[in-house]
């Protein structure tokens, strides 16, 4: 929940363990206001800060865009889906966990069947 500064910390830790590249997701370690529900940081603030400091940390950043699944096109970026008026499929983490525990079918666009099997097997143990 430290936002962009947490991305820098993760880069340093990974560099110290020998990594040369760092994948920075969208809204990495973001957090919301408990009063307004609004994000404290922009979706790509962590990527921007990580890129600014990559050279001095001896790392290369690999930014990850906001990828969504659409009925019409399959996987695409959120910006492209919005621009083209595509129907974005959504499944929250909370709903996913509920479906997983309940033995419901998990859509393949959300998780690979092999991953779902591992998760289900792990919860039975």
CSV table of N, CA, C and O in Angstrom, one decimal:
chain,number,residue,atom,x,y,z
A,1,UNK,N,0.8,-1.2,0.0
A,1,UNK,CA,0.0,0.0,0.0
A,1,UNK,C,0.9,1.3,0.0
A,1,UNK,O,0.4,2.3,0.2
A,2,UNK,N,2.1,1.1,-0.3
A,2,UNK,CA,3.0,2.3,-0.3
A,2,UNK,C,3.1,2.9,-1.7
A,2,UNK,O,3.8,3.9,-1.9
A,3,UNK,N,2.4,2.4,-2.6
A,3,UNK,CA,2.3,3.0,-4.0
A,3,UNK,C,3.6,2.9,-4.7
A,3,UNK,O,4.4,2.0,-4.6
A,4,UNK,N,3.9,4.0,-5.4
A,4,UNK,CA,5.1,4.1,-6.3
A,4,UNK,C,6.4,3.8,-5.5
A,4,UNK,O,7.3,3.2,-6.1
A,5,UNK,N,6.5,4.3,-4.3
A,5,UNK,CA,7.7,4.1,-3.5
A,5,UNK,C,8.0,2.6,-3.3
A,5,UNK,O,9.1,2.1,-3.1
A,6,UNK,N,6.9,1.8,-3.1
A,6,UNK,CA,7.0,0.4,-2.9
A,6,UNK,C,7.6,-0.3,-4.2
A,6,UNK,O,8.4,-1.2,-4.0
A,7,UNK,N,7.3,0.3,-5.3
A,7,UNK,CA,7.9,-0.3,-6.6
A,7,UNK,C,9.4,-0.1,-6.5
A,7,UNK,O,10.2,-1.0,-6.9
A,8,UNK,N,9.9,1.0,-6.0
A,8,UNK,CA,11.3,1.3,-5.9
A,8,UNK,C,11.9,0.3,-4.9
A,8,UNK,O,13.0,-0.3,-5.2
A,9,UNK,N,11.3,0.1,-3.8
A,9,UNK,CA,11.8,-0.8,-2.8
A,9,UNK,C,11.9,-2.3,-3.4
A,9,UNK,O,12.9,-3.0,-3.2
A,10,UNK,N,10.9,-2.7,-4.1
A,10,UNK,CA,10.9,-4.0,-4.7
A,10,UNK,C,12.0,-4.1,-5.7
A,10,UNK,O,12.6,-5.2,-5.9
A,11,UNK,N,12.2,-3.0,-6.5
A,11,UNK,CA,13.3,-3.1,-7.5
A,11,UNK,C,14.7,-3.3,-6.8
A,11,UNK,O,15.5,-4.1,-7.2
A,12,UNK,N,14.9,-2.5,-5.7
A,12,UNK,CA,16.1,-2.7,-4.9
A,12,UNK,C,16.3,-4.1,-4.4
A,12,UNK,O,17.4,-4.7,-4.5
A,13,UNK,N,15.3,-4.6,-3.8
A,13,UNK,CA,15.3,-6.0,-3.2
A,13,UNK,C,15.7,-7.0,-4.3
A,13,UNK,O,16.5,-7.9,-4.2
A,14,UNK,N,15.0,-6.9,-5.5
A,14,UNK,CA,15.3,-7.8,-6.5
A,14,UNK,C,16.7,-7.7,-7.1
A,14,UNK,O,17.3,-8.6,-7.5
A,15,UNK,N,17.1,-6.4,-7.3
A,15,UNK,CA,18.5,-6.2,-7.7
A,15,UNK,C,19.5,-6.8,-6.8
A,15,UNK,O,20.4,-7.5,-7.2
A,16,UNK,N,19.2,-6.7,-5.5
A,16,UNK,CA,20.1,-7.3,-4.5
A,16,UNK,C,20.2,-8.8,-4.6
A,16,UNK,O,21.1,-9.4,-4.1
A,17,UNK,N,19.1,-9.4,-5.2
A,17,UNK,CA,19.1,-10.9,-5.3
A,17,UNK,C,19.5,-11.3,-6.8
A,17,UNK,O,19.3,-12.4,-7.2
A,18,UNK,N,20.0,-10.3,-7.5
A,18,UNK,CA,20.6,-10.6,-8.8
A,18,UNK,C,19.7,-10.4,-10.0
A,18,UNK,O,20.1,-10.7,-11.2
A,19,UNK,N,18.5,-9.8,-9.8
A,19,UNK,CA,17.7,-9.6,-11.0
A,19,UNK,C,18.2,-8.4,-11.8
A,19,UNK,O,18.8,-7.4,-11.2
A,20,UNK,N,17.9,-8.4,-13.0
A,20,UNK,CA,18.2,-7.2,-13.9
A,20,UNK,C,17.0,-6.5,-14.5
A,20,UNK,O,17.1,-5.4,-15.0
A,21,UNK,N,15.9,-7.2,-14.4
A,21,UNK,CA,14.6,-6.6,-14.9
A,21,UNK,C,13.5,-6.7,-13.9
A,21,UNK,O,13.6,-7.6,-13.0
A,22,UNK,N,12.6,-5.7,-14.0
A,22,UNK,CA,11.5,-5.7,-13.0
A,22,UNK,C,10.2,-5.4,-13.7
A,22,UNK,O,10.1,-4.4,-14.4
A,23,UNK,N,9.3,-6.3,-13.6
A,23,UNK,CA,8.0,-6.1,-14.1
A,23,UNK,C,7.1,-5.2,-13.2
A,23,UNK,O,7.0,-5.5,-12.0
A,24,UNK,N,6.7,-4.1,-13.7
A,24,UNK,CA,5.9,-3.2,-12.9
A,24,UNK,C,4.4,-3.2,-13.5
A,24,UNK,O,4.2,-2.8,-14.6
A,25,UNK,N,3.5,-3.7,-12.6
A,25,UNK,CA,2.1,-3.8,-13.0
A,25,UNK,C,1.5,-2.4,-12.9
A,25,UNK,O,2.0,-1.5,-12.4
A,26,UNK,N,0.3,-2.3,-13.5
A,26,UNK,CA,-0.5,-1.1,-13.3
A,26,UNK,C,-1.0,-1.0,-11.9
A,26,UNK,O,-1.2,-2.0,-11.3
A,27,UNK,N,-1.0,0.2,-11.4
A,27,UNK,CA,-1.5,0.4,-10.0
A,27,UNK,C,-0.8,-0.4,-9.0
A,27,UNK,O,-1.4,-1.0,-8.1
A,28,UNK,N,0.5,-0.6,-9.1
A,28,UNK,CA,1.3,-1.4,-8.2
A,28,UNK,C,1.2,-0.9,-6.8
A,28,UNK,O,1.5,0.3,-6.6
A,29,UNK,N,0.8,-1.8,-5.9
A,29,UNK,CA,0.7,-1.4,-4.5
A,29,UNK,C,-0.2,-0.2,-4.2
A,29,UNK,O,0.1,0.5,-3.3
A,30,UNK,N,-1.1,0.0,-5.0
A,30,UNK,CA,-2.0,1.2,-4.9
A,30,UNK,C,-2.9,1.0,-3.7
A,30,UNK,O,-3.1,-0.1,-3.1
A,31,UNK,N,-3.5,2.1,-3.2
A,31,UNK,CA,-4.4,2.0,-2.1
A,31,UNK,C,-5.5,3.1,-2.3
A,31,UNK,O,-5.3,4.1,-3.0
A,32,UNK,N,-6.6,2.9,-1.7
A,32,UNK,CA,-7.7,3.8,-1.8
A,32,UNK,C,-8.0,4.5,-0.5
A,32,UNK,O,-7.7,4.0,0.6
A,33,UNK,N,-8.5,5.7,-0.6
A,33,UNK,CA,-8.9,6.4,0.6
A,33,UNK,C,-10.1,5.7,1.3
A,33,UNK,O,-11.1,5.3,0.6
A,34,UNK,N,-10.0,5.5,2.6
A,34,UNK,CA,-11.1,4.8,3.3
A,34,UNK,C,-12.3,5.8,3.5
A,34,UNK,O,-13.4,5.3,3.8
A,35,UNK,N,-12.1,7.0,3.2
A,35,UNK,CA,-13.2,8.0,3.3
A,35,UNK,C,-13.9,8.2,2.0
A,35,UNK,O,-15.2,8.2,1.9
A,36,UNK,N,-13.2,8.4,0.9
A,36,UNK,CA,-13.8,8.7,-0.4
A,36,UNK,C,-13.8,7.5,-1.4
A,36,UNK,O,-14.5,7.5,-2.3
A,37,UNK,N,-12.9,6.5,-1.1
A,37,UNK,CA,-12.8,5.3,-2.0
A,37,UNK,C,-12.0,5.6,-3.2
A,37,UNK,O,-11.8,4.8,-4.1
A,38,UNK,N,-11.4,6.8,-3.3
A,38,UNK,CA,-10.6,7.2,-4.5
A,38,UNK,C,-9.2,6.7,-4.3
A,38,UNK,O,-8.7,6.7,-3.2
A,39,UNK,N,-8.5,6.4,-5.5
A,39,UNK,CA,-7.1,6.0,-5.4
A,39,UNK,C,-6.2,7.2,-5.0
A,39,UNK,O,-6.5,8.3,-5.4
A,40,UNK,N,-5.2,6.8,-4.2
A,40,UNK,CA,-4.2,7.8,-3.8
A,40,UNK,C,-3.3,8.1,-4.9
A,40,UNK,O,-2.8,9.2,-5.0
A,41,UNK,N,-3.0,7.1,-5.8
A,41,UNK,CA,-2.0,7.3,-6.8
A,41,UNK,C,-2.7,7.0,-8.2
A,41,UNK,O,-3.7,6.3,-8.3
A,42,UNK,N,-2.1,7.5,-9.2
A,42,UNK,CA,-2.5,7.2,-10.6
A,42,UNK,C,-2.2,5.8,-11.0
A,42,UNK,O,-1.3,5.2,-10.4
A,43,UNK,N,-2.9,5.2,-11.9
A,43,UNK,CA,-2.7,3.9,-12.3
A,43,UNK,C,-1.3,3.5,-12.8
A,43,UNK,O,-0.8,2.4,-12.5
A,44,UNK,N,-0.6,4.5,-13.4
A,44,UNK,CA,0.7,4.2,-13.9
A,44,UNK,C,1.8,5.0,-13.2
A,44,UNK,O,3.0,5.0,-13.6
A,45,UNK,N,1.5,5.5,-12.0
A,45,UNK,CA,2.5,6.3,-11.2
A,45,UNK,C,3.7,5.4,-10.8
A,45,UNK,O,4.9,5.9,-10.9
A,46,UNK,N,3.5,4.2,-10.4
A,46,UNK,CA,4.6,3.3,-10.0
A,46,UNK,C,5.5,3.0,-11.2
A,46,UNK,O,6.7,3.0,-11.1
A,47,UNK,N,4.9,2.8,-12.4
A,47,UNK,CA,5.7,2.6,-13.6
A,47,UNK,C,6.5,3.8,-13.9
A,47,UNK,O,7.7,3.6,-14.3
A,48,UNK,N,5.9,4.9,-13.8
A,48,UNK,CA,6.7,6.2,-14.1
A,48,UNK,C,7.9,6.4,-13.2
A,48,UNK,O,9.0,6.7,-13.6
A,49,UNK,N,7.6,6.2,-11.9
A,49,UNK,CA,8.7,6.4,-10.9
A,49,UNK,C,9.8,5.3,-11.1
A,49,UNK,O,11.0,5.6,-11.0
A,50,UNK,N,9.4,4.1,-11.3
A,50,UNK,CA,10.4,3.0,-11.6
A,50,UNK,C,11.2,3.3,-12.8
A,50,UNK,O,12.4,3.1,-12.8
A,51,UNK,N,10.6,3.8,-13.9
A,51,UNK,CA,11.4,4.1,-15.1
A,51,UNK,C,12.3,5.2,-14.8
A,51,UNK,O,13.5,5.2,-15.3
A,52,UNK,N,11.9,6.2,-14.0
A,52,UNK,CA,12.8,7.4,-13.7
A,52,UNK,C,14.1,6.9,-13.0
A,52,UNK,O,15.1,7.5,-13.2
A,53,UNK,N,14.0,5.9,-12.2
A,53,UNK,CA,15.1,5.5,-11.3
A,53,UNK,C,15.8,4.2,-11.8
A,53,UNK,O,16.7,3.7,-11.1
A,54,UNK,N,15.3,3.6,-12.9
A,54,UNK,CA,15.8,2.3,-13.3
A,54,UNK,C,17.3,2.4,-13.6
A,54,UNK,O,18.1,1.5,-13.1
A,55,UNK,N,17.8,3.4,-14.2
A,55,UNK,CA,19.2,3.4,-14.6
A,55,UNK,C,20.1,3.5,-13.3
A,55,UNK,O,21.1,2.8,-13.2
A,56,UNK,N,19.7,4.4,-12.4
A,56,UNK,CA,20.6,4.5,-11.2
A,56,UNK,C,20.5,3.3,-10.3
A,56,UNK,O,21.4,3.0,-9.5
A,57,UNK,N,19.5,2.4,-10.5
A,57,UNK,CA,19.4,1.2,-9.7
A,57,UNK,C,19.9,0.0,-10.5
A,57,UNK,O,20.0,-1.1,-10.0
A,58,UNK,N,20.4,0.3,-11.7
A,58,UNK,CA,20.9,-0.8,-12.5
A,58,UNK,C,19.9,-1.8,-12.9
A,58,UNK,O,20.2,-3.0,-13.1
A,59,UNK,N,18.7,-1.4,-13.1
A,59,UNK,CA,17.6,-2.3,-13.5
A,59,UNK,C,16.9,-1.8,-14.8
A,59,UNK,O,17.0,-0.7,-15.2
A,60,UNK,N,16.2,-2.7,-15.5
A,60,UNK,CA,15.4,-2.4,-16.6
A,60,UNK,C,14.0,-2.7,-16.2
A,60,UNK,O,13.7,-3.7,-15.6
A,61,UNK,N,13.1,-1.7,-16.5
A,61,UNK,CA,11.7,-1.9,-16.1
A,61,UNK,C,11.0,-2.5,-17.3
A,61,UNK,O,11.3,-2.3,-18.5
A,62,UNK,N,10.0,-3.4,-17.0
A,62,UNK,CA,9.1,-4.0,-18.0
A,62,UNK,C,7.7,-3.6,-17.6
A,62,UNK,O,7.1,-4.3,-16.7
A,63,UNK,N,7.2,-2.5,-18.1
A,63,UNK,CA,5.8,-2.1,-17.7
A,63,UNK,C,4.7,-3.0,-18.2
A,63,UNK,O,4.8,-3.6,-19.3
A,64,UNK,N,3.7,-3.2,-17.4
A,64,UNK,CA,2.6,-4.0,-17.8
A,64,UNK,C,1.3,-3.1,-17.9
A,64,UNK,O,1.0,-2.4,-17.0
A,65,UNK,N,0.7,-3.2,-19.0
A,65,UNK,CA,-0.5,-2.4,-19.2
A,65,UNK,C,-1.7,-3.0,-18.6
A,65,UNK,O,-1.7,-4.1,-18.2
A,66,UNK,N,-2.8,-2.2,-18.5
A,66,UNK,CA,-4.0,-2.7,-18.0
A,66,UNK,C,-4.7,-3.5,-19.0
A,66,UNK,O,-5.4,-3.0,-19.9
A,67,UNK,N,-4.6,-4.8,-18.9
A,67,UNK,CA,-5.1,-5.8,-19.9
A,67,UNK,C,-6.5,-6.2,-19.4
A,67,UNK,O,-6.7,-6.5,-18.2
A,68,UNK,N,-7.4,-6.3,-20.3
A,68,UNK,CA,-8.8,-6.7,-20.0
A,68,UNK,C,-9.2,-7.8,-21.1
A,68,UNK,O,-8.6,-7.9,-22.1
A,69,UNK,N,-10.3,-8.5,-20.8
A,69,UNK,CA,-10.8,-9.4,-21.7
A,69,UNK,C,-12.1,-8.9,-22.2
A,69,UNK,O,-13.0,-8.5,-21.5
A,70,UNK,N,-12.3,-8.9,-23.6
A,70,UNK,CA,-13.6,-8.5,-24.2
A,70,UNK,C,-14.3,-9.6,-24.9
A,70,UNK,O,-13.6,-10.5,-25.4
A,71,UNK,N,-15.6,-9.5,-25.0
A,71,UNK,CA,-16.3,-10.5,-25.7
A,71,UNK,C,-16.0,-10.5,-27.2
A,71,UNK,O,-15.9,-11.5,-27.8
A,72,UNK,N,-15.8,-9.3,-27.7
A,72,UNK,CA,-15.6,-9.2,-29.2
A,72,UNK,C,-14.2,-9.5,-29.7
A,72,UNK,O,-14.0,-10.1,-30.7
A,73,UNK,N,-13.2,-9.2,-28.8
A,73,UNK,CA,-11.8,-9.2,-29.3
A,73,UNK,C,-10.8,-10.1,-28.5
A,73,UNK,O,-9.7,-10.3,-28.8
A,74,UNK,N,-11.3,-10.6,-27.4
A,74,UNK,CA,-10.5,-11.4,-26.5
A,74,UNK,C,-9.6,-10.4,-25.6
A,74,UNK,O,-10.1,-9.3,-25.2
A,75,UNK,N,-8.4,-10.7,-25.4
A,75,UNK,CA,-7.5,-9.8,-24.6
A,75,UNK,C,-7.1,-8.6,-25.4
A,75,UNK,O,-6.7,-8.7,-26.5
A,76,UNK,N,-7.1,-7.4,-24.7
A,76,UNK,CA,-6.7,-6.2,-25.3
A,76,UNK,C,-6.4,-5.2,-24.1
A,76,UNK,O,-6.6,-5.6,-23.0
A,77,UNK,N,-5.9,-4.0,-24.4
A,77,UNK,CA,-5.7,-3.1,-23.3
A,77,UNK,C,-7.0,-2.4,-23.0
A,77,UNK,O,-7.9,-2.3,-23.8
A,78,UNK,N,-7.1,-1.9,-21.8
A,78,UNK,CA,-8.3,-1.2,-21.3
A,78,UNK,C,-8.6,0.0,-22.2
A,78,UNK,O,-9.7,0.3,-22.5
A,79,UNK,N,-7.5,0.7,-22.5
A,79,UNK,CA,-7.7,1.9,-23.4
A,79,UNK,C,-8.2,1.6,-24.7
A,79,UNK,O,-9.1,2.3,-25.2
A,80,UNK,N,-7.8,0.5,-25.3
A,80,UNK,CA,-8.3,0.1,-26.6
A,80,UNK,C,-9.7,-0.3,-26.6
A,80,UNK,O,-10.5,0.0,-27.4
A,81,UNK,N,-10.1,-1.1,-25.5
A,81,UNK,CA,-11.4,-1.5,-25.3
A,81,UNK,C,-12.4,-0.3,-25.2
A,81,UNK,O,-13.5,-0.3,-25.8
A,82,UNK,N,-12.0,0.6,-24.4
A,82,UNK,CA,-12.8,1.8,-24.2
A,82,UNK,C,-13.0,2.6,-25.5
A,82,UNK,O,-14.1,3.0,-25.9
A,83,UNK,N,-11.8,2.8,-26.2
A,83,UNK,CA,-11.9,3.6,-27.5
A,83,UNK,C,-12.8,2.9,-28.5
A,83,UNK,O,-13.4,3.6,-29.3
A,84,UNK,N,-12.8,1.6,-28.5
A,84,UNK,CA,-13.6,0.8,-29.5
A,84,UNK,C,-15.0,0.5,-29.0
A,84,UNK,O,-15.7,-0.2,-29.8
A,85,UNK,N,-15.3,0.8,-27.8
A,85,UNK,CA,-16.6,0.5,-27.3
A,85,UNK,C,-16.9,-1.0,-27.1
A,85,UNK,O,-18.0,-1.5,-27.2
A,86,UNK,N,-15.8,-1.7,-26.7
A,86,UNK,CA,-15.9,-3.2,-26.5
A,86,UNK,C,-16.5,-3.5,-25.2
A,86,UNK,O,-16.4,-2.8,-24.2
A,87,UNK,N,-17.1,-4.7,-25.1
A,87,UNK,CA,-17.7,-5.2,-23.8
A,87,UNK,C,-16.7,-5.9,-23.0
A,87,UNK,O,-16.3,-7.0,-23.3
A,88,UNK,N,-16.3,-5.3,-21.9
A,88,UNK,CA,-15.2,-5.8,-21.0
A,88,UNK,C,-15.9,-6.8,-20.0
A,88,UNK,O,-16.9,-6.5,-19.4
A,89,UNK,N,-15.2,-8.0,-20.0
A,89,UNK,CA,-15.7,-9.0,-19.0
A,89,UNK,C,-14.9,-8.7,-17.7
A,89,UNK,O,-13.7,-8.5,-17.7
A,90,UNK,N,-15.6,-8.8,-16.6
A,90,UNK,CA,-15.0,-8.5,-15.3
A,90,UNK,C,-15.3,-9.6,-14.3
A,90,UNK,O,-16.4,-10.2,-14.3
A,91,UNK,N,-14.3,-9.9,-13.4
A,91,UNK,CA,-14.5,-10.9,-12.3
A,91,UNK,C,-13.6,-10.4,-11.2
A,91,UNK,O,-12.4,-10.4,-11.4
A,92,UNK,N,-14.2,-10.0,-10.1
A,92,UNK,CA,-13.3,-9.5,-9.0
A,92,UNK,C,-12.6,-10.6,-8.3
A,92,UNK,O,-13.1,-11.8,-8.4
A,93,UNK,N,-11.6,-10.3,-7.6
A,93,UNK,CA,-10.9,-11.3,-6.8
A,93,UNK,C,-11.8,-11.9,-5.8
A,93,UNK,O,-11.7,-13.1,-5.5
A,94,UNK,N,-12.7,-11.1,-5.2
A,94,UNK,CA,-13.6,-11.6,-4.2
A,94,UNK,C,-14.5,-12.6,-4.8
A,94,UNK,O,-14.7,-13.7,-4.2
A,95,UNK,N,-15.1,-12.3,-5.9
A,95,UNK,CA,-16.0,-13.2,-6.6
A,95,UNK,C,-15.3,-14.5,-7.1
A,95,UNK,O,-15.8,-15.6,-7.0
A,96,UNK,N,-14.0,-14.3,-7.6
A,96,UNK,CA,-13.2,-15.5,-8.0
A,96,UNK,C,-13.0,-16.4,-6.8
A,96,UNK,O,-13.2,-17.6,-7.0
A,97,UNK,N,-12.6,-15.9,-5.7
A,97,UNK,CA,-12.4,-16.8,-4.5
A,97,UNK,C,-13.7,-17.5,-4.1
A,97,UNK,O,-13.7,-18.7,-3.7
A,98,UNK,N,-14.8,-16.8,-4.1
A,98,UNK,CA,-16.1,-17.4,-3.8
A,98,UNK,C,-16.5,-18.5,-4.7
A,98,UNK,O,-16.9,-19.6,-4.3
A,99,UNK,N,-16.2,-18.3,-6.0
A,99,UNK,CA,-16.5,-19.3,-7.0
A,99,UNK,C,-15.6,-20.5,-6.9
A,99,UNK,O,-16.0,-21.6,-7.0
A,100,UNK,N,-14.3,-20.2,-6.5
A,100,UNK,CA,-13.3,-21.3,-6.3
A,100,UNK,C,-13.7,-22.2,-5.2
A,100,UNK,O,-13.8,-23.4,-5.3
A,101,UNK,N,-14.1,-21.5,-4.0
A,101,UNK,CA,-14.5,-22.3,-2.8
A,101,UNK,C,-15.8,-23.1,-3.1
A,101,UNK,O,-16.0,-24.1,-2.6
A,102,UNK,N,-16.7,-22.5,-3.9
A,102,UNK,CA,-18.0,-23.1,-4.1
A,102,UNK,C,-18.0,-24.1,-5.2
A,102,UNK,O,-19.0,-24.7,-5.5
A,103,UNK,N,-16.8,-24.4,-5.8
A,103,UNK,CA,-16.7,-25.4,-6.9
A,103,UNK,C,-17.3,-24.9,-8.2
A,103,UNK,O,-17.5,-25.8,-9.1
A,104,UNK,N,-17.6,-23.7,-8.3
A,104,UNK,CA,-18.2,-23.2,-9.6
A,104,UNK,C,-17.2,-23.1,-10.7
A,104,UNK,O,-16.0,-23.1,-10.5
A,105,UNK,N,-17.7,-23.2,-11.9
A,105,UNK,CA,-16.8,-23.1,-13.1
A,105,UNK,C,-16.2,-21.7,-13.2
A,105,UNK,O,-16.9,-20.7,-13.1
A,106,UNK,N,-14.9,-21.7,-13.3
A,106,UNK,CA,-14.1,-20.4,-13.5
A,106,UNK,C,-13.9,-20.2,-15.0
A,106,UNK,O,-13.4,-21.0,-15.7
A,107,UNK,N,-14.3,-19.0,-15.5
A,107,UNK,CA,-14.2,-18.7,-16.9
A,107,UNK,C,-12.7,-18.8,-17.4
A,107,UNK,O,-11.8,-18.4,-16.6
A,108,UNK,N,-12.4,-19.4,-18.5
A,108,UNK,CA,-11.1,-19.6,-19.0
A,108,UNK,C,-10.4,-18.3,-19.3
A,108,UNK,O,-9.2,-18.2,-19.3
A,109,UNK,N,-11.2,-17.3,-19.6
A,109,UNK,CA,-10.6,-16.0,-19.9
A,109,UNK,C,-10.0,-15.3,-18.6
A,109,UNK,O,-9.2,-14.5,-18.7
A,110,UNK,N,-10.4,-15.8,-17.4
A,110,UNK,CA,-10.0,-15.3,-16.2
A,110,UNK,C,-8.8,-16.1,-15.6
A,110,UNK,O,-7.8,-15.5,-15.1
A,111,UNK,N,-8.8,-17.4,-15.7
A,111,UNK,CA,-7.7,-18.2,-15.2
A,111,UNK,C,-7.6,-19.5,-16.0
A,111,UNK,O,-8.6,-20.1,-16.4
A,112,UNK,N,-6.4,-19.9,-16.2
A,112,UNK,CA,-6.1,-21.2,-16.9
A,112,UNK,C,-6.7,-22.4,-16.0
A,112,UNK,O,-6.6,-22.3,-14.8
A,113,UNK,N,-7.3,-23.4,-16.7
A,113,UNK,CA,-7.8,-24.5,-16.0
A,113,UNK,C,-6.8,-25.2,-15.1
A,113,UNK,O,-7.1,-25.6,-14.0
A,114,UNK,N,-5.5,-25.3,-15.6
A,114,UNK,CA,-4.5,-25.9,-14.8
A,114,UNK,C,-4.2,-25.1,-13.5
A,114,UNK,O,-3.9,-25.7,-12.5
A,115,UNK,N,-4.3,-23.8,-13.5
A,115,UNK,CA,-4.1,-23.0,-12.3
A,115,UNK,C,-5.3,-23.2,-11.4
A,115,UNK,O,-5.1,-23.4,-10.2
A,116,UNK,N,-6.5,-23.2,-11.9
A,116,UNK,CA,-7.7,-23.5,-11.1
A,116,UNK,C,-7.6,-24.8,-10.4
A,116,UNK,O,-7.9,-24.9,-9.2
A,117,UNK,N,-7.1,-25.8,-11.1
A,117,UNK,CA,-6.9,-27.2,-10.5
A,117,UNK,C,-6.0,-27.1,-9.3
A,117,UNK,O,-6.2,-27.7,-8.3
A,118,UNK,N,-4.8,-26.5,-9.5
A,118,UNK,CA,-3.8,-26.4,-8.4
A,118,UNK,C,-4.4,-25.7,-7.2
A,118,UNK,O,-4.2,-26.1,-6.1
A,119,UNK,N,-5.1,-24.6,-7.5
A,119,UNK,CA,-5.7,-23.8,-6.4
A,119,UNK,C,-6.8,-24.7,-5.6
A,119,UNK,O,-6.8,-24.7,-4.4
A,120,UNK,N,-7.6,-25.4,-6.4
A,120,UNK,CA,-8.6,-26.2,-5.8
A,120,UNK,C,-8.0,-27.4,-5.0
A,120,UNK,O,-8.4,-27.7,-3.9
A,121,UNK,N,-6.9,-28.0,-5.6
A,121,UNK,CA,-6.2,-29.1,-4.9
A,121,UNK,C,-5.6,-28.6,-3.6
A,121,UNK,O,-5.6,-29.3,-2.6
A,122,UNK,N,-5.1,-27.4,-3.6
A,122,UNK,CA,-4.4,-26.9,-2.4
A,122,UNK,C,-5.4,-26.6,-1.3
A,122,UNK,O,-5.1,-26.7,-0.1
A,123,UNK,N,-6.6,-26.2,-1.7
A,123,UNK,CA,-7.6,-25.9,-0.6
A,123,UNK,C,-8.2,-27.1,0.0
A,123,UNK,O,-8.7,-27.1,1.1
A,124,UNK,N,-8.0,-28.3,-0.7
A,124,UNK,CA,-8.6,-29.5,-0.1
A,124,UNK,C,-7.6,-30.1,0.9
A,124,UNK,O,-8.0,-30.9,1.8
A,125,UNK,N,-6.3,-29.8,0.8
A,125,UNK,CA,-5.3,-30.4,1.6
A,125,UNK,C,-5.4,-29.9,3.1
A,125,UNK,O,-5.9,-28.9,3.4
